[in-house]
CSV table of C-alpha atoms in Angstrom, one decimal:
chain,number,residue,atom,x,y,z
A,1,UNK,CA,-78.8,150.0,-26.5
A,2,UNK,CA,-79.4,152.7,-29.1
A,3,UNK,CA,-80.7,151.7,-32.5
A,4,UNK,CA,-80.8,154.4,-35.2
A,5,UNK,CA,-82.1,152.5,-38.3
A,6,UNK,CA,-85.7,152.1,-39.3
A,7,UNK,CA,-87.3,148.7,-38.8
A,8,UNK,CA,-90.8,147.4,-39.5
A,9,UNK,CA,-93.7,148.8,-41.5
A,10,UNK,CA,-96.7,151.1,-41.0
A,11,UNK,CA,-99.7,152.0,-43.0
A,12,UNK,CA,-101.3,155.5,-43.0
A,13,UNK,CA,-104.0,157.3,-44.9
A,14,UNK,CA,-103.5,159.7,-47.7
A,15,UNK,CA,-105.8,162.8,-47.9
A,16,UNK,CA,-107.2,164.5,-51.0
A,17,UNK,CA,-104.1,166.8,-51.1
A,18,UNK,CA,-101.6,163.9,-51.1
A,19,UNK,CA,-100.7,164.3,-47.5
A,20,UNK,CA,-99.9,161.3,-45.3
A,21,UNK,CA,-99.0,161.2,-41.6
A,22,UNK,CA,-95.4,160.1,-41.2
A,23,UNK,CA,-95.6,157.1,-38.9
A,24,UNK,CA,-94.5,157.8,-35.3
A,25,UNK,CA,-92.5,154.6,-35.0
A,26,UNK,CA,-90.2,156.0,-37.7
A,27,UNK,CA,-90.5,159.7,-36.8
A,28,UNK,CA,-89.1,159.1,-33.3
A,29,UNK,CA,-85.8,158.1,-34.9
A,30,UNK,CA,-85.5,161.3,-36.8
A,31,UNK,CA,-83.8,164.4,-35.5
A,32,UNK,CA,-85.7,167.7,-36.0
A,33,UNK,CA,-83.2,168.5,-38.8
A,34,UNK,CA,-83.7,165.1,-40.5
A,35,UNK,CA,-87.5,165.6,-40.5
A,36,UNK,CA,-87.4,169.0,-42.1
A,37,UNK,CA,-85.5,167.9,-45.2
A,38,UNK,CA,-85.7,164.5,-46.8
A,39,UNK,CA,-85.6,163.2,-50.4
A,40,UNK,CA,-88.1,161.1,-52.2
A,41,UNK,CA,-87.8,159.3,-55.5
A,42,UNK,CA,-89.3,156.6,-57.7
A,43,UNK,CA,-88.1,153.2,-56.5
A,44,UNK,CA,-88.2,149.7,-57.8
A,45,UNK,CA,-91.5,147.8,-58.6
A,46,UNK,CA,-93.6,150.9,-58.5
A,47,UNK,CA,-92.6,151.9,-55.0
A,48,UNK,CA,-91.2,155.2,-53.8
A,49,UNK,CA,-88.0,155.6,-51.8
A,50,UNK,CA,-87.8,158.2,-48.9
A,51,UNK,CA,-84.2,159.0,-47.8
A,52,UNK,CA,-82.9,161.0,-44.9
A,53,UNK,CA,-80.3,163.4,-46.4
A,54,UNK,CA,-77.4,161.4,-45.0
A,55,UNK,CA,-78.8,158.2,-46.6
A,56,UNK,CA,-79.4,160.0,-49.9
A,57,UNK,CA,-75.8,161.1,-50.0
A,58,UNK,CA,-74.6,157.5,-49.4
A,59,UNK,CA,-76.9,156.3,-52.2
A,60,UNK,CA,-75.6,159.0,-54.6
A,61,UNK,CA,-72.0,158.1,-53.9
A,62,UNK,CA,-72.8,154.4,-54.8
A,63,UNK,CA,-74.7,155.6,-57.8
A,64,UNK,CA,-71.8,157.7,-59.1
A,65,UNK,CA,-69.4,154.8,-58.5
A,66,UNK,CA,-71.3,152.6,-61.0
A,67,UNK,CA,-69.6,152.0,-64.4
A,68,UNK,CA,-70.8,154.6,-67.0
A,69,UNK,CA,-72.8,152.5,-69.5
A,70,UNK,CA,-75.8,153.7,-71.5
A,71,UNK,CA,-78.1,151.7,-69.1
A,72,UNK,CA,-76.6,153.2,-66.0
A,73,UNK,CA,-76.7,156.7,-67.5
A,74,UNK,CA,-80.3,156.3,-68.5
A,75,UNK,CA,-81.2,155.1,-65.0
A,76,UNK,CA,-79.4,158.1,-63.4
A,77,UNK,CA,-81.3,160.5,-65.6
A,78,UNK,CA,-84.6,158.9,-64.7
A,79,UNK,CA,-83.7,158.8,-61.0
A,80,UNK,CA,-82.7,162.4,-60.9
A,81,UNK,CA,-85.7,163.6,-62.7
A,82,UNK,CA,-88.1,161.8,-60.4
A,83,UNK,CA,-86.3,163.0,-57.2
A,84,UNK,CA,-87.4,165.9,-55.0
A,85,UNK,CA,-87.2,167.2,-51.5
A,86,UNK,CA,-90.0,166.7,-48.9
A,87,UNK,CA,-90.2,167.5,-45.2
A,88,UNK,CA,-92.6,167.0,-42.3
A,89,UNK,CA,-95.1,169.8,-41.9
A,90,UNK,CA,-96.4,171.1,-38.6
A,91,UNK,CA,-98.7,168.1,-38.3
A,92,UNK,CA,-95.9,165.5,-39.1
A,93,UNK,CA,-97.2,164.8,-42.6
A,94,UNK,CA,-95.4,164.5,-45.9
A,95,UNK,CA,-96.9,165.6,-49.1
A,96,UNK,CA,-96.7,163.3,-52.1
A,97,UNK,CA,-96.9,164.8,-55.5
A,98,UNK,CA,-99.5,163.7,-58.1
A,99,UNK,CA,-96.6,162.2,-60.1
A,100,UNK,CA,-95.4,160.2,-57.0
A,101,UNK,CA,-98.9,158.9,-56.3
A,102,UNK,CA,-99.4,158.0,-59.9
A,103,UNK,CA,-96.1,156.1,-60.2
A,104,UNK,CA,-96.7,154.1,-57.0
A,105,UNK,CA,-100.4,153.6,-57.7
A,106,UNK,CA,-101.3,155.3,-54.4
A,107,UNK,CA,-104.8,156.7,-53.6
A,108,UNK,CA,-106.2,156.3,-50.1
A,109,UNK,CA,-103.4,154.7,-48.1
A,110,UNK,CA,-99.6,154.1,-48.2
A,111,UNK,CA,-97.5,151.5,-46.6
A,112,UNK,CA,-94.1,152.7,-45.2
A,113,UNK,CA,-91.6,149.8,-45.1
A,114,UNK,CA,-88.1,150.0,-43.7
A,115,UNK,CA,-85.4,149.6,-46.3
A,116,UNK,CA,-82.0,150.3,-44.7
A,117,UNK,CA,-80.6,152.9,-42.3
A,118,UNK,CA,-83.0,155.8,-42.3
A,119,UNK,CA,-84.5,155.0,-45.7
A,120,UNK,CA,-88.1,153.9,-46.3
A,121,UNK,CA,-90.0,152.4,-49.2
A,122,UNK,CA,-93.5,153.7,-49.8
A,123,UNK,CA,-95.9,151.2,-51.3
A,124,UNK,CA,-99.4,150.6,-52.4
A,125,UNK,CA,-100.3,148.0,-49.6
A,126,UNK,CA,-101.7,145.6,-52.2
A,127,UNK,CA,-98.7,145.8,-54.4
A,128,UNK,CA,-96.4,145.3,-51.4
A,129,UNK,CA,-98.3,142.2,-50.3
A,130,UNK,CA,-98.2,140.8,-53.8
A,131,UNK,CA,-94.4,141.3,-53.9
A,132,UNK,CA,-93.3,140.6,-50.3
A,133,UNK,CA,-96.2,139.1,-48.5
A,134,UNK,CA,-96.6,135.5,-47.2
A,135,UNK,CA,-99.1,134.3,-49.7
A,136,UNK,CA,-98.1,130.6,-50.0
A,137,UNK,CA,-96.2,127.9,-48.4
A,138,UNK,CA,-93.4,128.6,-50.9
A,139,UNK,CA,-93.2,132.1,-49.5
A,140,UNK,CA,-92.6,130.7,-45.9
A,141,UNK,CA,-90.1,128.2,-47.2
A,142,UNK,CA,-88.2,130.9,-49.1
A,143,UNK,CA,-88.1,133.1,-45.9
A,144,UNK,CA,-86.8,130.1,-43.9
A,145,UNK,CA,-84.1,129.5,-46.5
A,146,UNK,CA,-82.8,133.0,-45.9
A,147,UNK,CA,-82.0,132.0,-42.3
A,148,UNK,CA,-80.7,128.5,-42.8
A,149,UNK,CA,-78.8,128.2,-46.1
A,150,UNK,CA,-75.7,130.2,-45.3
A,151,UNK,CA,-75.5,129.6,-41.6
A,152,UNK,CA,-76.8,133.0,-40.8
A,153,UNK,CA,-79.0,131.7,-38.0
A,154,UNK,CA,-76.1,130.0,-36.3
A,155,UNK,CA,-77.7,126.6,-37.0
A,156,UNK,CA,-76.0,124.3,-39.5
A,157,UNK,CA,-77.5,121.4,-41.2
A,158,UNK,CA,-80.7,120.5,-39.4
A,159,UNK,CA,-83.3,123.2,-39.2
A,160,UNK,CA,-84.5,122.4,-35.8
């Protein structure tokens, strides 16, 4: 079986120049071409989004298909102005700009988390845990609900 989408998460250090190793568990799914040219932009909840070019093109098609309202036009302007190209250097690192790091509140480390396809979210690890971590029994119950409420797990009714 061949699986071409990113899954999981990985945390790496950020050096004083804003460089961070691109995690090998994600890197091994990238072709040489995909690793040379990617796109990064501000994401939701103070995260960054890192797209392969193919995933960025899909995102842009969906963005352009949205109804043209003042809100969507403002979002598009902000999105475009916060977007830039990045690529892996010879040591398999990406370089985050000062603006990227400030927006996502990054300093010493960054958490790479799979989003969809070959798209990653880059997070301050503390922020990610506050938003998506298992911090309470309610968080575990909410996670379970995702499997059981719509029959996704193949189990109906009883949860056991």
